[in-house]
């Protein structure tokens, strides 16, 4: 198996990058916002809430599920979608910690 260039970085950075990648599309951010704002699980087709086709929303949901940010299960013939609270809390911590790692000192000036 051929290693990818991302394999050259430590596991923690790879984990952060994979999670951040799931956040890299405005539709996915909007889906997460929508699920958080509704404060409940959503049953069935949620594409009517977004300016995208059902197939496109489903693809974004798949990416969010793969990242563990959203969970879905079947109830009858419909899928029920919810935020994965544990993973969202982990994301909050990762974002906060990463922001602290790259925080600029008050006396920072660009070299340009």
JSON list of C-alpha atoms in Angstrom, two decimals:
[
{"chain": "A", "resi": 1, "resn": "UNK", "atom": "CA", "xyz": [0.00, 0.00, 0.00]},
{"chain": "A", "resi": 2, "resn": "UNK", "atom": "CA", "xyz": [1.30, 3.45, -0.92]},
{"chain": "A", "resi": 3, "resn": "UNK", "atom": "CA", "xyz": [1.28, 5.99, 1.89]},
{"chain": "A", "resi": 4, "resn": "UNK", "atom": "CA", "xyz": [-0.34, 9.34, 1.23]},
{"chain": "A", "resi": 5, "resn": "UNK", "atom": "CA", "xyz": [1.41, 12.60, 1.99]},
{"chain": "A", "resi": 6, "resn": "UNK", "atom": "CA", "xyz": [-0.97, 13.20, 4.89]},
{"chain": "A", "resi": 7, "resn": "UNK", "atom": "CA", "xyz": [0.46, 10.05, 6.49]},
{"chain": "A", "resi": 8, "resn": "UNK", "atom": "CA", "xyz": [3.66, 12.03, 7.01]},
{"chain": "A", "resi": 9, "resn": "UNK", "atom": "CA", "xyz": [1.93, 14.03, 9.75]},
{"chain": "A", "resi": 10, "resn": "UNK", "atom": "CA", "xyz": [1.15, 12.83, 13.25]},
{"chain": "A", "resi": 11, "resn": "UNK", "atom": "CA", "xyz": [-2.13, 11.09, 13.97]},
{"chain": "A", "resi": 12, "resn": "UNK", "atom": "CA", "xyz": [-3.55, 14.02, 15.96]},
{"chain": "A", "resi": 13, "resn": "UNK", "atom": "CA", "xyz": [-3.11, 16.44, 13.06]},
{"chain": "A", "resi": 14, "resn": "UNK", "atom": "CA", "xyz": [-4.58, 13.90, 10.65]},
{"chain": "A", "resi": 15, "resn": "UNK", "atom": "CA", "xyz": [-7.62, 13.46, 12.91]},
{"chain": "A", "resi": 16, "resn": "UNK", "atom": "CA", "xyz": [-8.14, 17.23, 13.13]},
{"chain": "A", "resi": 17, "resn": "UNK", "atom": "CA", "xyz": [-7.73, 17.65, 9.38]},
{"chain": "A", "resi": 18, "resn": "UNK", "atom": "CA", "xyz": [-10.27, 14.92, 8.63]},
{"chain": "A", "resi": 19, "resn": "UNK", "atom": "CA", "xyz": [-12.80, 16.49, 10.97]},
{"chain": "A", "resi": 20, "resn": "UNK", "atom": "CA", "xyz": [-12.15, 20.00, 9.68]},
{"chain": "A", "resi": 21, "resn": "UNK", "atom": "CA", "xyz": [-12.52, 18.69, 6.12]},
{"chain": "A", "resi": 22, "resn": "UNK", "atom": "CA", "xyz": [-16.08, 17.65, 6.96]},
{"chain": "A", "resi": 23, "resn": "UNK", "atom": "CA", "xyz": [-16.73, 21.30, 7.86]},
{"chain": "A", "resi": 24, "resn": "UNK", "atom": "CA", "xyz": [-15.24, 22.64, 4.63]},
{"chain": "A", "resi": 25, "resn": "UNK", "atom": "CA", "xyz": [-18.47, 23.08, 2.69]},
{"chain": "A", "resi": 26, "resn": "UNK", "atom": "CA", "xyz": [-21.14, 25.71, 3.43]},
{"chain": "A", "resi": 27, "resn": "UNK", "atom": "CA", "xyz": [-23.94, 23.17, 2.90]},
{"chain": "A", "resi": 28, "resn": "UNK", "atom": "CA", "xyz": [-22.53, 20.94, 5.64]},
{"chain": "A", "resi": 29, "resn": "UNK", "atom": "CA", "xyz": [-22.23, 23.88, 7.99]},
{"chain": "A", "resi": 30, "resn": "UNK", "atom": "CA", "xyz": [-25.83, 24.82, 7.24]},
{"chain": "A", "resi": 31, "resn": "UNK", "atom": "CA", "xyz": [-26.99, 21.24, 7.85]},
{"chain": "A", "resi": 32, "resn": "UNK", "atom": "CA", "xyz": [-25.25, 21.21, 11.22]},
{"chain": "A", "resi": 33, "resn": "UNK", "atom": "CA", "xyz": [-26.77, 24.59, 12.09]},
{"chain": "A", "resi": 34, "resn": "UNK", "atom": "CA", "xyz": [-30.21, 23.38, 11.08]},
{"chain": "A", "resi": 35, "resn": "UNK", "atom": "CA", "xyz": [-29.98, 20.22, 13.15]},
{"chain": "A", "resi": 36, "resn": "UNK", "atom": "CA", "xyz": [-28.72, 22.24, 16.14]},
{"chain": "A", "resi": 37, "resn": "UNK", "atom": "CA", "xyz": [-31.46, 24.86, 15.79]},
{"chain": "A", "resi": 38, "resn": "UNK", "atom": "CA", "xyz": [-34.28, 22.34, 15.57]},
{"chain": "A", "resi": 39, "resn": "UNK", "atom": "CA", "xyz": [-33.09, 20.79, 18.85]},
{"chain": "A", "resi": 40, "resn": "UNK", "atom": "CA", "xyz": [-34.51, 17.45, 17.79]},
{"chain": "A", "resi": 41, "resn": "UNK", "atom": "CA", "xyz": [-33.97, 14.63, 15.42]},
{"chain": "A", "resi": 42, "resn": "UNK", "atom": "CA", "xyz": [-35.29, 15.13, 11.91]},
{"chain": "A", "resi": 43, "resn": "UNK", "atom": "CA", "xyz": [-37.21, 12.38, 10.18]},
{"chain": "A", "resi": 44, "resn": "UNK", "atom": "CA", "xyz": [-37.16, 11.78, 6.47]},
{"chain": "A", "resi": 45, "resn": "UNK", "atom": "CA", "xyz": [-36.08, 14.08, 3.68]},
{"chain": "A", "resi": 46, "resn": "UNK", "atom": "CA", "xyz": [-34.47, 17.27, 4.96]},
{"chain": "A", "resi": 47, "resn": "UNK", "atom": "CA", "xyz": [-33.54, 18.58, 1.50]},
{"chain": "A", "resi": 48, "resn": "UNK", "atom": "CA", "xyz": [-36.62, 20.82, 1.43]},
{"chain": "A", "resi": 49, "resn": "UNK", "atom": "CA", "xyz": [-34.86, 23.01, 4.01]},
{"chain": "A", "resi": 50, "resn": "UNK", "atom": "CA", "xyz": [-31.85, 23.69, 1.76]},
{"chain": "A", "resi": 51, "resn": "UNK", "atom": "CA", "xyz": [-31.29, 25.21, -1.69]},
{"chain": "A", "resi": 52, "resn": "UNK", "atom": "CA", "xyz": [-29.93, 21.89, -2.95]},
{"chain": "A", "resi": 53, "resn": "UNK", "atom": "CA", "xyz": [-31.26, 18.75, -4.54]},
{"chain": "A", "resi": 54, "resn": "UNK", "atom": "CA", "xyz": [-32.09, 15.72, -2.43]},
{"chain": "A", "resi": 55, "resn": "UNK", "atom": "CA", "xyz": [-29.11, 13.84, -3.87]},
{"chain": "A", "resi": 56, "resn": "UNK", "atom": "CA", "xyz": [-26.72, 16.66, -3.02]},
{"chain": "A", "resi": 57, "resn": "UNK", "atom": "CA", "xyz": [-28.03, 16.94, 0.53]},
{"chain": "A", "resi": 58, "resn": "UNK", "atom": "CA", "xyz": [-27.73, 13.16, 0.91]},
{"chain": "A", "resi": 59, "resn": "UNK", "atom": "CA", "xyz": [-24.09, 13.32, -0.20]},
{"chain": "A", "resi": 60, "resn": "UNK", "atom": "CA", "xyz": [-23.35, 16.03, 2.36]},
{"chain": "A", "resi": 61, "resn": "UNK", "atom": "CA", "xyz": [-25.17, 14.04, 5.04]},
{"chain": "A", "resi": 62, "resn": "UNK", "atom": "CA", "xyz": [-22.97, 11.07, 4.16]},
{"chain": "A", "resi": 63, "resn": "UNK", "atom": "CA", "xyz": [-19.84, 13.17, 4.69]},
{"chain": "A", "resi": 64, "resn": "UNK", "atom": "CA", "xyz": [-21.14, 14.43, 8.03]},
{"chain": "A", "resi": 65, "resn": "UNK", "atom": "CA", "xyz": [-22.03, 10.87, 9.09]},
{"chain": "A", "resi": 66, "resn": "UNK", "atom": "CA", "xyz": [-18.59, 9.61, 8.02]},
{"chain": "A", "resi": 67, "resn": "UNK", "atom": "CA", "xyz": [-17.04, 12.29, 10.22]},
{"chain": "A", "resi": 68, "resn": "UNK", "atom": "CA", "xyz": [-19.29, 11.17, 13.07]},
{"chain": "A", "resi": 69, "resn": "UNK", "atom": "CA", "xyz": [-20.95, 14.58, 13.42]},
{"chain": "A", "resi": 70, "resn": "UNK", "atom": "CA", "xyz": [-24.38, 13.29, 12.42]},
{"chain": "A", "resi": 71, "resn": "UNK", "atom": "CA", "xyz": [-26.01, 9.96, 13.15]},
{"chain": "A", "resi": 72, "resn": "UNK", "atom": "CA", "xyz": [-28.92, 8.41, 11.33]},
{"chain": "A", "resi": 73, "resn": "UNK", "atom": "CA", "xyz": [-31.08, 5.37, 11.88]},
{"chain": "A", "resi": 74, "resn": "UNK", "atom": "CA", "xyz": [-34.10, 3.86, 10.21]},
{"chain": "A", "resi": 75, "resn": "UNK", "atom": "CA", "xyz": [-37.60, 4.21, 11.65]},
{"chain": "A", "resi": 76, "resn": "UNK", "atom": "CA", "xyz": [-39.88, 2.34, 9.34]},
{"chain": "A", "resi": 77, "resn": "UNK", "atom": "CA", "xyz": [-39.12, 3.55, 5.84]},
{"chain": "A", "resi": 78, "resn": "UNK", "atom": "CA", "xyz": [-37.65, 6.90, 6.94]},
{"chain": "A", "resi": 79, "resn": "UNK", "atom": "CA", "xyz": [-34.23, 7.90, 8.17]},
{"chain": "A", "resi": 80, "resn": "UNK", "atom": "CA", "xyz": [-33.98, 9.87, 11.42]},
{"chain": "A", "resi": 81, "resn": "UNK", "atom": "CA", "xyz": [-31.03, 12.28, 11.58]},
{"chain": "A", "resi": 82, "resn": "UNK", "atom": "CA", "xyz": [-29.54, 13.80, 14.73]},
{"chain": "A", "resi": 83, "resn": "UNK", "atom": "CA", "xyz": [-26.37, 15.55, 15.76]},
{"chain": "A", "resi": 84, "resn": "UNK", "atom": "CA", "xyz": [-23.93, 13.24, 17.51]},
{"chain": "A", "resi": 85, "resn": "UNK", "atom": "CA", "xyz": [-23.64, 15.19, 20.76]},
{"chain": "A", "resi": 86, "resn": "UNK", "atom": "CA", "xyz": [-20.43, 13.49, 21.87]},
{"chain": "A", "resi": 87, "resn": "UNK", "atom": "CA", "xyz": [-18.70, 14.20, 18.57]},
{"chain": "A", "resi": 88, "resn": "UNK", "atom": "CA", "xyz": [-19.97, 17.81, 18.51]},
{"chain": "A", "resi": 89, "resn": "UNK", "atom": "CA", "xyz": [-18.53, 18.33, 22.00]},
{"chain": "A", "resi": 90, "resn": "UNK", "atom": "CA", "xyz": [-15.24, 16.82, 20.81]},
{"chain": "A", "resi": 91, "resn": "UNK", "atom": "CA", "xyz": [-15.30, 19.21, 17.85]},
{"chain": "A", "resi": 92, "resn": "UNK", "atom": "CA", "xyz": [-15.83, 22.16, 20.21]},
{"chain": "A", "resi": 93, "resn": "UNK", "atom": "CA", "xyz": [-12.78, 21.11, 22.22]},
{"chain": "A", "resi": 94, "resn": "UNK", "atom": "CA", "xyz": [-10.64, 20.49, 19.13]},
{"chain": "A", "resi": 95, "resn": "UNK", "atom": "CA", "xyz": [-11.54, 23.85, 17.62]},
{"chain": "A", "resi": 96, "resn": "UNK", "atom": "CA", "xyz": [-10.86, 25.66, 20.89]},
{"chain": "A", "resi": 97, "resn": "UNK", "atom": "CA", "xyz": [-7.55, 23.89, 21.42]},
{"chain": "A", "resi": 98, "resn": "UNK", "atom": "CA", "xyz": [-6.45, 24.47, 17.84]},
{"chain": "A", "resi": 99, "resn": "UNK", "atom": "CA", "xyz": [-7.37, 28.14, 18.04]},
{"chain": "A", "resi": 100, "resn": "UNK", "atom": "CA", "xyz": [-5.18, 28.43, 21.16]},
{"chain": "A", "resi": 101, "resn": "UNK", "atom": "CA", "xyz": [-2.30, 26.72, 19.31]},
{"chain": "A", "resi": 102, "resn": "UNK", "atom": "CA", "xyz": [-2.36, 29.32, 16.53]},
{"chain": "A", "resi": 103, "resn": "UNK", "atom": "CA", "xyz": [-3.28, 32.36, 18.63]},
{"chain": "A", "resi": 104, "resn": "UNK", "atom": "CA", "xyz": [-1.24, 35.36, 17.66]},
{"chain": "A", "resi": 105, "resn": "UNK", "atom": "CA", "xyz": [0.51, 37.37, 20.35]},
{"chain": "A", "resi": 106, "resn": "UNK", "atom": "CA", "xyz": [-0.73, 40.92, 20.86]},
{"chain": "A", "resi": 107, "resn": "UNK", "atom": "CA", "xyz": [2.52, 42.33, 19.49]},
{"chain": "A", "resi": 108, "resn": "UNK", "atom": "CA", "xyz": [2.46, 40.20, 16.31]},
{"chain": "A", "resi": 109, "resn": "UNK", "atom": "CA", "xyz": [3.18, 41.98, 13.07]},
{"chain": "A", "resi": 110, "resn": "UNK", "atom": "CA", "xyz": [3.31, 40.47, 9.62]},
{"chain": "A", "resi": 111, "resn": "UNK", "atom": "CA", "xyz": [6.66, 40.24, 7.90]},
{"chain": "A", "resi": 112, "resn": "UNK", "atom": "CA", "xyz": [5.32, 41.85, 4.72]}
]
